Amino acid sequence: MAIADVKEFAHLSEADVEALGREFDQIRADFEEKLGEEDATYIRRLITIQRRLNVASRAMLFGSHRRELWWAGALTLAVAKILENMEIGHNVMHGQWDWMNDPEVHSSTWEWDNVCPADQWKHSHNYLHHTYTNVIGKDKDVGYEILRVRSDQPWHPYYLTQPVVNAMLMLAFEYGVSLHDLDIDGLVKWQLEDPEEFKKKFKGILVKQARQIGKDYILFPALTGKNFRPTATANLTANLIRNIWSYAIIFCGHFPDGAEVFTEEELEKETQGEWYLRQLLASANFTGNRLMHIMSGSLGYQIEHHLYPDLPSNRYPEIQERVRALCEKYDLPYTTGSFPKQFWQATRSIWRLSLPAKKMREASQQRQSLGLPRSAGAVPSTGDQTPQAGQTPPAPANTPGHPNPTGSTSA
């Protein structure tokens, strides 16, 4: 089984896929040549704005005993945290501005306002997720190892709790992400692949969580004196808002209808062109104005982000025009919709997948009979679904966290 067997791509010949890969490569080359002061000014200005918002919110909370200042401080802090985590931290740690050679805005030095250690996030997200996008058993972002995300995944009564577990993940999203790079499956089975590495990573998580908790719930509240308690609750509120927003944005990118998941066998002998195709089918965009995209870390352009994770996010609107033109030229799917629509579809799929497989398959088949896209969670391959030992597919170029960031790898 190969990516070429997916029905959305079956009309493409090997020569078509190779040509398409070259055209996607050309888009990268064209935009790499454009990078310059405009892009550097964008990220530096945004960092300045974010830091001023953070200072302003902390200043407001010195009067947190007053309701209006409590709300103003909490909401401003939430915006500052969202900006730092999404458009700044997420994209800086992808290496999107490494070409500036600025040690203050570099993937190797940035540590974000989040309980997940940056180095662990870069491995689990930049490498595992962006290399093995939506591949069951490889991509930890698919279901976050606690959710059922495909209809042929063996059903267990535990999954009836999925709507509740999903809501808990949304509220504590940063904590769920912080465990991402741990061998949780091995821990559950008492079969850790590398116990020493597990201990080292777990210690790193505890240190980062202690630092964040100490900052938000001890240090800054203590600075406001008698307003300790209202300041702490305002900080908690800001973190909850950030968690809910981050969860919603990220789940909109990989779980709406039309966003597919894959089995490991589909990685066999995957070429660079086929890797691009998998990114197209595994990702979904949502529409919005410029402010919406900045607040979402430019992940409304999820497709473009997965095709070019290390190109600056402020270039995604231009890149989108080129990508959509290629999709039209080669008759390829391009999944997009409004933010409410995409979020509802993602949530509905997670709820449906809490039920036994038969009910989910019937719902998906009914949608297809009506000419609608398959529900998220439908595995596009046919035949034997037993995962095979896959090779490492072509990886995003220059992506921090990848063991060989300077080029593609193969096994």
Coordinates of C-alpha atoms in Angstrom, one line a residue:
M1 CA 0.0 0.0 0.0
A2 CA 1.3 3.5 -0.9
I3 CA 0.0 7.0 -0.8
A4 CA -0.7 6.7 -4.5
D5 CA -3.5 4.2 -3.7
V6 CA -5.5 6.8 -1.9
K7 CA -8.5 7.5 -4.1
E8 CA -8.0 11.3 -4.0
F9 CA -4.6 10.8 -5.7
A10 CA -5.3 7.7 -7.8
H11 CA -5.6 9.8 -11.0
L12 CA -2.0 11.0 -10.7
S13 CA 0.7 9.0 -12.5
E14 CA 4.2 8.6 -11.0
A15 CA 5.4 11.3 -13.4
D16 CA 2.6 13.6 -12.2
V17 CA 3.6 13.1 -8.6
E18 CA 7.3 13.7 -9.4
A19 CA 6.4 16.9 -11.3
L20 CA 4.1 18.1 -8.5
G21 CA 6.9 17.5 -6.0
R22 CA 9.2 19.7 -8.1
E23 CA 6.5 22.5 -8.2
F24 CA 6.1 22.4 -4.5
D25 CA 9.9 22.5 -4.1
Q26 CA 9.9 25.6 -6.4
I27 CA 7.4 27.4 -4.2
R28 CA 9.8 26.9 -1.3
A29 CA 12.8 28.1 -3.3
D30 CA 10.9 31.2 -4.5
F31 CA 9.9 32.3 -1.0
E32 CA 13.3 31.5 0.6
E33 CA 14.7 34.1 -1.9
K34 CA 12.2 36.7 -0.8
L35 CA 13.0 36.5 2.9
G36 CA 14.5 39.7 4.3
E37 CA 13.9 42.8 6.4
E38 CA 10.2 42.8 6.0
D39 CA 9.9 39.3 7.7
A40 CA 12.4 40.2 10.4
T41 CA 10.5 43.4 11.2
Y42 CA 7.3 41.4 11.4
I43 CA 8.4 39.0 14.1
R44 CA 10.4 41.6 16.1
R45 CA 7.4 44.0 16.1
L46 CA 5.1 41.1 17.2
I47 CA 7.4 40.2 20.1
T48 CA 7.5 43.8 21.2
I49 CA 3.7 44.0 21.2
Q50 CA 3.4 40.7 23.1
R51 CA 5.8 41.8 25.8
R52 CA 4.1 45.1 26.2
L53 CA 0.7 43.3 26.6
N54 CA 2.3 41.0 29.2
V55 CA 3.6 43.9 31.2
A56 CA 0.4 45.8 30.9
S57 CA -1.6 42.8 32.2
R58 CA 0.6 42.3 35.2
A59 CA 0.3 46.0 36.0
M60 CA -3.5 45.9 35.8
L61 CA -3.5 43.0 38.2
F62 CA -2.0 45.1 41.0
G63 CA -5.6 46.3 41.2
S64 CA -7.1 42.9 40.8
H65 CA -9.4 43.4 43.8
R66 CA -11.5 45.6 41.5
R67 CA -13.6 43.6 39.1
E68 CA -12.9 45.8 36.0
L69 CA -9.1 45.5 36.5
W70 CA -9.4 41.8 37.2
W71 CA -11.1 41.2 33.9
A72 CA -8.9 43.6 32.0
G73 CA -5.8 42.0 33.4
A74 CA -6.9 38.4 32.9
L75 CA -8.1 39.0 29.3
T76 CA -5.0 41.0 28.4
L77 CA -2.8 38.3 29.9
A78 CA -4.7 35.6 28.0
V79 CA -4.0 37.5 24.7
A80 CA -0.3 37.9 25.6
K81 CA 0.0 34.1 26.3
I82 CA -1.9 33.2 23.1
L83 CA 0.4 35.4 21.0
E84 CA 3.5 34.1 22.6
N85 CA 2.5 30.4 22.3
M86 CA 0.9 30.5 18.9
E87 CA 2.3 33.1 16.4
I88 CA 5.6 33.6 18.2
G89 CA 6.7 30.5 20.2
H90 CA 5.3 27.8 17.9
N91 CA 6.7 29.4 14.8
V92 CA 10.0 30.5 16.2
M93 CA 10.7 27.0 17.5
H94 CA 9.9 25.7 14.0
G95 CA 13.0 27.6 12.8
Q96 CA 11.0 30.0 10.7
W97 CA 13.3 32.9 11.6
D98 CA 16.6 31.0 12.1
W99 CA 17.9 32.5 8.9
M100 CA 18.1 35.9 10.8
N101 CA 20.9 34.4 12.9
D102 CA 19.5 36.4 15.9
P103 CA 20.2 34.5 19.1
E104 CA 17.1 36.0 20.7
V105 CA 14.7 34.8 18.0
H106 CA 16.1 31.4 17.2
S107 CA 14.7 27.9 17.5
S108 CA 17.6 26.7 19.6
T109 CA 17.2 29.3 22.3
W110 CA 13.5 30.1 22.5
E111 CA 11.7 28.9 25.6
W112 CA 8.0 29.5 25.6
D113 CA 5.4 30.5 28.3
N114 CA 4.1 26.9 28.5
V115 CA 4.6 23.9 30.9
C116 CA 6.0 21.8 28.0
P117 CA 9.8 22.0 27.7
A118 CA 10.8 23.5 24.3
D119 CA 13.3 20.8 23.5
Q120 CA 10.8 18.0 24.0
W121 CA 8.1 19.8 22.1
K122 CA 10.5 20.3 19.1
H123 CA 11.0 16.5 18.9
S124 CA 7.4 15.4 19.4
H125 CA 5.9 18.1 17.2
N126 CA 8.5 19.3 14.7
Y127 CA 10.0 15.9 14.0
L128 CA 7.4 13.2 14.8
H129 CA 4.2 15.2 13.9
H130 CA 5.5 17.0 10.8
T131 CA 7.3 13.9 9.4
Y132 CA 4.6 11.3 10.2
T133 CA 1.6 13.6 9.9
N134 CA -1.6 11.8 10.9
V135 CA 0.1 8.3 10.7
I136 CA -1.4 6.1 13.4
G137 CA 1.3 4.7 15.7
K138 CA 3.9 7.4 14.7
D139 CA 2.2 10.8 15.1
K140 CA 1.5 11.5 18.7
D141 CA -0.7 14.5 17.8
V142 CA -3.3 12.0 16.4
G143 CA -5.5 11.4 19.4
Y144 CA -2.8 12.5 21.8
E145 CA -2.6 8.8 22.7
I146 CA -5.8 9.0 24.7
L147 CA -8.5 9.5 22.1
R148 CA -9.9 7.2 19.4
V149 CA -9.4 8.9 16.1
R150 CA -10.2 6.4 13.4
S151 CA -13.2 4.1 12.7
D152 CA -11.2 0.9 12.4
Q153 CA -9.3 1.4 15.7
P154 CA -10.4 -1.4 18.1
W155 CA -13.3 -0.1 20.2
H156 CA -13.1 -0.4 24.0
P157 CA -15.8 0.7 26.6
Y158 CA -13.2 3.2 27.8
Y159 CA -13.9 5.3 24.7
L160 CA -17.5 6.0 25.9
T161 CA -15.7 8.5 28.2
Q162 CA -14.1 10.2 25.2
P163 CA -16.3 13.3 25.2
V164 CA -15.4 13.9 28.8
V165 CA -11.7 13.1 28.3
N166 CA -11.7 15.4 25.3
A167 CA -13.1 18.2 27.4
M168 CA -10.5 17.7 30.1
L169 CA -7.8 17.7 27.5
M170 CA -9.1 21.1 26.2
L171 CA -9.0 22.7 29.7
A172 CA -5.6 21.3 30.6
F173 CA -4.2 21.4 27.0
E174 CA -0.7 22.6 27.9
Y175 CA -0.3 19.8 30.4
G176 CA -1.4 17.2 27.9
V177 CA 1.1 18.6 25.4
S178 CA 3.9 18.5 28.1
L179 CA 3.6 14.7 28.3
H180 CA 3.7 14.3 24.5
D181 CA 7.3 13.3 24.2
L182 CA 7.2 10.7 26.9
D183 CA 6.8 6.9 26.2
I184 CA 3.4 6.8 27.8
D185 CA 2.4 3.6 26.0
G186 CA 5.5 1.9 27.3
L187 CA 4.8 3.2 30.8
V188 CA 1.2 1.8 30.7
K189 CA 2.5 -1.6 29.6
W190 CA 5.5 -1.5 32.0
Q191 CA 7.8 -1.8 28.9
L192 CA 9.7 1.4 28.7
E193 CA 12.1 1.5 25.7
D194 CA 14.6 3.6 27.5
P195 CA 13.9 4.0 31.3
E196 CA 16.8 6.5 31.7
E197 CA 15.6 8.7 28.9
F198 CA 12.1 8.6 30.3
K199 CA 13.4 9.7 33.7
K200 CA 15.4 12.5 32.2
K201 CA 12.5 13.8 30.2
F202 CA 10.0 13.5 33.1
K203 CA 12.4 15.4 35.3
G204 CA 12.6 18.1 32.6
I205 CA 8.8 18.3 32.6
L206 CA 8.6 18.6 36.3
V207 CA 11.2 21.4 36.4
K208 CA 9.4 23.4 33.6
Q209 CA 6.0 22.9 35.3
A210 CA 7.3 24.0 38.6
R211 CA 8.8 27.1 37.0
Q212 CA 5.5 28.0 35.3
I213 CA 3.3 27.3 38.3
G214 CA 5.7 29.2 40.6
K215 CA 5.6 32.2 38.2
D216 CA 1.8 32.4 37.6
Y217 CA 0.5 31.2 41.0
I218 CA 3.1 32.3 43.5
L219 CA 5.6 35.0 42.3
F220 CA 3.3 37.3 40.4
P221 CA 0.4 37.0 42.9
A222 CA 2.8 37.6 45.7
L223 CA 4.0 40.8 44.1
T224 CA 0.4 42.2 44.3
G225 CA 0.4 41.8 48.1
K226 CA -3.1 41.6 49.6
N227 CA -4.4 40.9 46.1
F228 CA -2.7 37.6 46.0
R229 CA -5.8 35.5 45.6
P230 CA -7.6 37.5 42.9
T231 CA -4.3 37.8 40.9
A232 CA -3.8 34.0 41.1
T233 CA -7.4 33.4 39.9
A234 CA -6.9 35.9 37.0
N235 CA -3.7 34.1 36.0
L236 CA -5.6 30.8 36.1
T237 CA -8.3 32.2 34.0
A238 CA -5.8 33.5 31.4
N239 CA -4.2 30.0 31.2
L240 CA -7.6 28.4 30.8
I241 CA -8.5 30.7 28.0
R242 CA -5.1 30.1 26.3
N243 CA -5.5 26.3 26.7
I244 CA -9.1 26.3 25.2
W245 CA -8.1 28.5 22.3
S246 CA -4.9 26.5 21.5
Y247 CA -6.9 23.3 21.6
A248 CA -9.6 24.6 19.3
I249 CA -7.2 25.9 16.7
I250 CA -5.0 22.8 16.6
F251 CA -7.9 20.3 16.5
C252 CA -9.4 22.4 13.6
G253 CA -6.3 21.6 11.6
H254 CA -6.4 17.8 11.7
F255 CA -9.9 16.5 12.7
P256 CA -12.6 18.1 10.5
D257 CA -14.2 16.2 7.6
G258 CA -11.8 15.7 4.8
A259 CA -8.7 15.4 7.0
E260 CA -7.5 11.8 6.8
V261 CA -5.4 9.6 9.0
F262 CA -3.0 7.0 7.6
T263 CA -1.4 3.6 8.5
E264 CA 2.3 3.0 8.7
E265 CA 2.2 0.8 5.6
E266 CA 1.5 3.9 3.5
L267 CA 4.9 5.3 4.3
E268 CA 6.6 2.5 2.4
K269 CA 9.0 4.0 -0.2
E270 CA 7.2 7.4 0.2
T271 CA 8.8 10.0 -2.1
Q272 CA 9.1 13.7 -1.5
G273 CA 6.1 14.3 -3.9
E274 CA 4.0 11.7 -2.0
W275 CA 5.0 13.4 1.3
Y276 CA 3.6 16.6 0.0
L277 CA 0.4 14.8 -1.0
R278 CA 0.0 13.3 2.4
Q279 CA 0.3 16.8 4.0
L280 CA -2.5 18.0 1.7
L281 CA -4.9 15.2 2.7
A282 CA -4.0 15.2 6.4
S283 CA -4.5 19.0 7.0
A284 CA -7.4 21.4 7.0
N285 CA -7.6 25.2 6.9
F286 CA -10.1 27.6 8.2
T287 CA -10.9 31.1 7.1
G288 CA -10.6 34.4 9.0
N289 CA -9.3 37.9 8.9
R290 CA -5.6 38.8 9.5
L291 CA -6.1 39.3 13.3
M292 CA -7.7 35.9 13.5
H293 CA -4.8 34.3 11.7
I294 CA -2.2 36.0 13.9
M295 CA -4.0 34.9 17.1
S296 CA -4.2 31.4 15.8
G297 CA -0.5 31.2 15.0
S298 CA -1.3 31.3 11.3
L299 CA -2.7 27.7 11.7
G300 CA -5.7 28.7 9.7
Y301 CA -3.2 28.0 7.0
Q302 CA -2.6 24.5 8.3
I303 CA -2.1 23.1 4.9
E304 CA 0.6 25.6 4.0
H305 CA 2.2 25.2 7.4
H306 CA 2.5 21.4 6.9
L307 CA 3.9 21.8 3.4
Y308 CA 6.4 24.4 4.6
P309 CA 6.7 24.3 8.4
D310 CA 10.0 26.3 8.5
L311 CA 8.9 29.2 6.2
P312 CA 7.8 32.4 8.1
S313 CA 4.1 32.4 8.9
N314 CA 3.6 35.9 7.7
R315 CA 4.2 34.5 4.2
Y316 CA 1.4 31.9 4.3
P317 CA -1.3 34.1 2.7
E318 CA 1.0 34.4 -0.4
I319 CA 2.0 30.8 -0.3
Q320 CA -1.7 29.8 -0.1
E321 CA -2.3 31.4 -3.5
R322 CA 0.4 29.2 -5.1
V323 CA -0.7 26.0 -3.3
R324 CA -4.4 26.4 -4.3
A325 CA -3.4 27.0 -7.9
L326 CA -1.4 23.7 -7.8
C327 CA -4.4 21.9 -6.3
E328 CA -6.6 23.1 -9.1
K329 CA -4.0 22.3 -11.7
Y330 CA -3.7 18.7 -10.5
D331 CA -7.3 18.2 -9.3
L332 CA -6.3 17.8 -5.7
P333 CA -8.4 18.3 -2.6
Y334 CA -8.0 21.5 -0.5
T335 CA -10.0 21.3 2.7
T336 CA -11.1 24.6 4.2
G337 CA -14.1 26.2 5.9
S338 CA -15.1 28.7 8.5
F339 CA -13.6 28.3 12.0
P340 CA -17.0 27.4 13.7
K341 CA -17.7 24.8 11.0
Q342 CA -14.3 23.2 11.3
F343 CA -14.4 23.1 15.1
W344 CA -17.9 21.6 15.1
Q345 CA -16.8 18.9 12.6
A346 CA -13.8 18.0 14.7
T347 CA -15.8 17.8 17.9
R348 CA -18.6 15.8 16.3
S349 CA -16.1 13.3 14.9
I350 CA -14.5 12.8 18.3
W351 CA -17.9 12.3 19.9
R352 CA -18.9 9.8 17.2
L353 CA -15.7 7.8 17.5
S354 CA -16.5 7.2 21.2
L355 CA -19.1 4.7 19.9
P356 CA -18.4 1.2 18.5
A357 CA -16.7 1.0 15.1
K358 CA -19.8 -0.3 13.3
K359 CA -21.8 2.9 14.0
M360 CA -19.0 5.1 12.9
R361 CA -18.4 3.2 9.7
E362 CA -22.1 3.4 8.9
A363 CA -22.2 7.1 9.4
S364 CA -19.1 7.6 7.2
Q365 CA -20.6 5.4 4.4
Q366 CA -23.8 7.3 4.6
R367 CA -21.9 10.6 4.1
Q368 CA -20.1 9.1 1.1
S369 CA -23.3 7.9 -0.4
L370 CA -24.6 11.5 -0.3
G371 CA -21.5 12.7 -2.1
L372 CA -20.0 14.3 1.1
P373 CA -16.4 14.0 2.3
R374 CA -15.6 11.1 4.6
S375 CA -15.8 12.0 8.3
A376 CA -12.5 12.6 10.0
G377 CA -11.1 9.4 11.3
A378 CA -11.7 7.3 8.2
V379 CA -8.6 5.5 7.1
P380 CA -8.2 6.0 3.3
S381 CA -6.3 2.8 2.6
T382 CA -8.0 -0.5 1.7
G383 CA -7.0 -4.2 2.2
D384 CA -4.8 -5.3 5.0
Q385 CA -4.8 -2.8 7.8
T386 CA -2.0 -4.4 9.9
P387 CA 0.7 -1.8 10.4
Q388 CA 3.9 -2.7 8.8
A389 CA 7.4 -1.6 9.8
G390 CA 7.6 1.7 7.9
Q391 CA 10.6 3.7 6.9
T392 CA 11.3 7.3 7.7
P393 CA 9.6 9.4 4.9
P394 CA 11.0 12.6 3.5
A395 CA 11.1 15.1 6.3
P396 CA 10.5 18.9 6.3
A397 CA 13.7 20.7 5.5
N398 CA 15.6 22.5 8.2
T399 CA 13.1 21.6 10.9
P400 CA 14.4 21.9 14.5
G401 CA 13.9 18.6 16.4
H402 CA 14.7 16.4 13.4
P403 CA 17.7 14.2 13.9
N404 CA 18.9 15.2 10.4
P405 CA 17.5 18.7 9.7
T406 CA 19.6 19.4 6.7
G407 CA 18.0 17.0 4.4
S408 CA 15.6 14.1 3.8
T409 CA 16.1 10.8 5.5
S410 CA 15.4 7.3 4.4
A411 CA 15.7 3.8 5.8

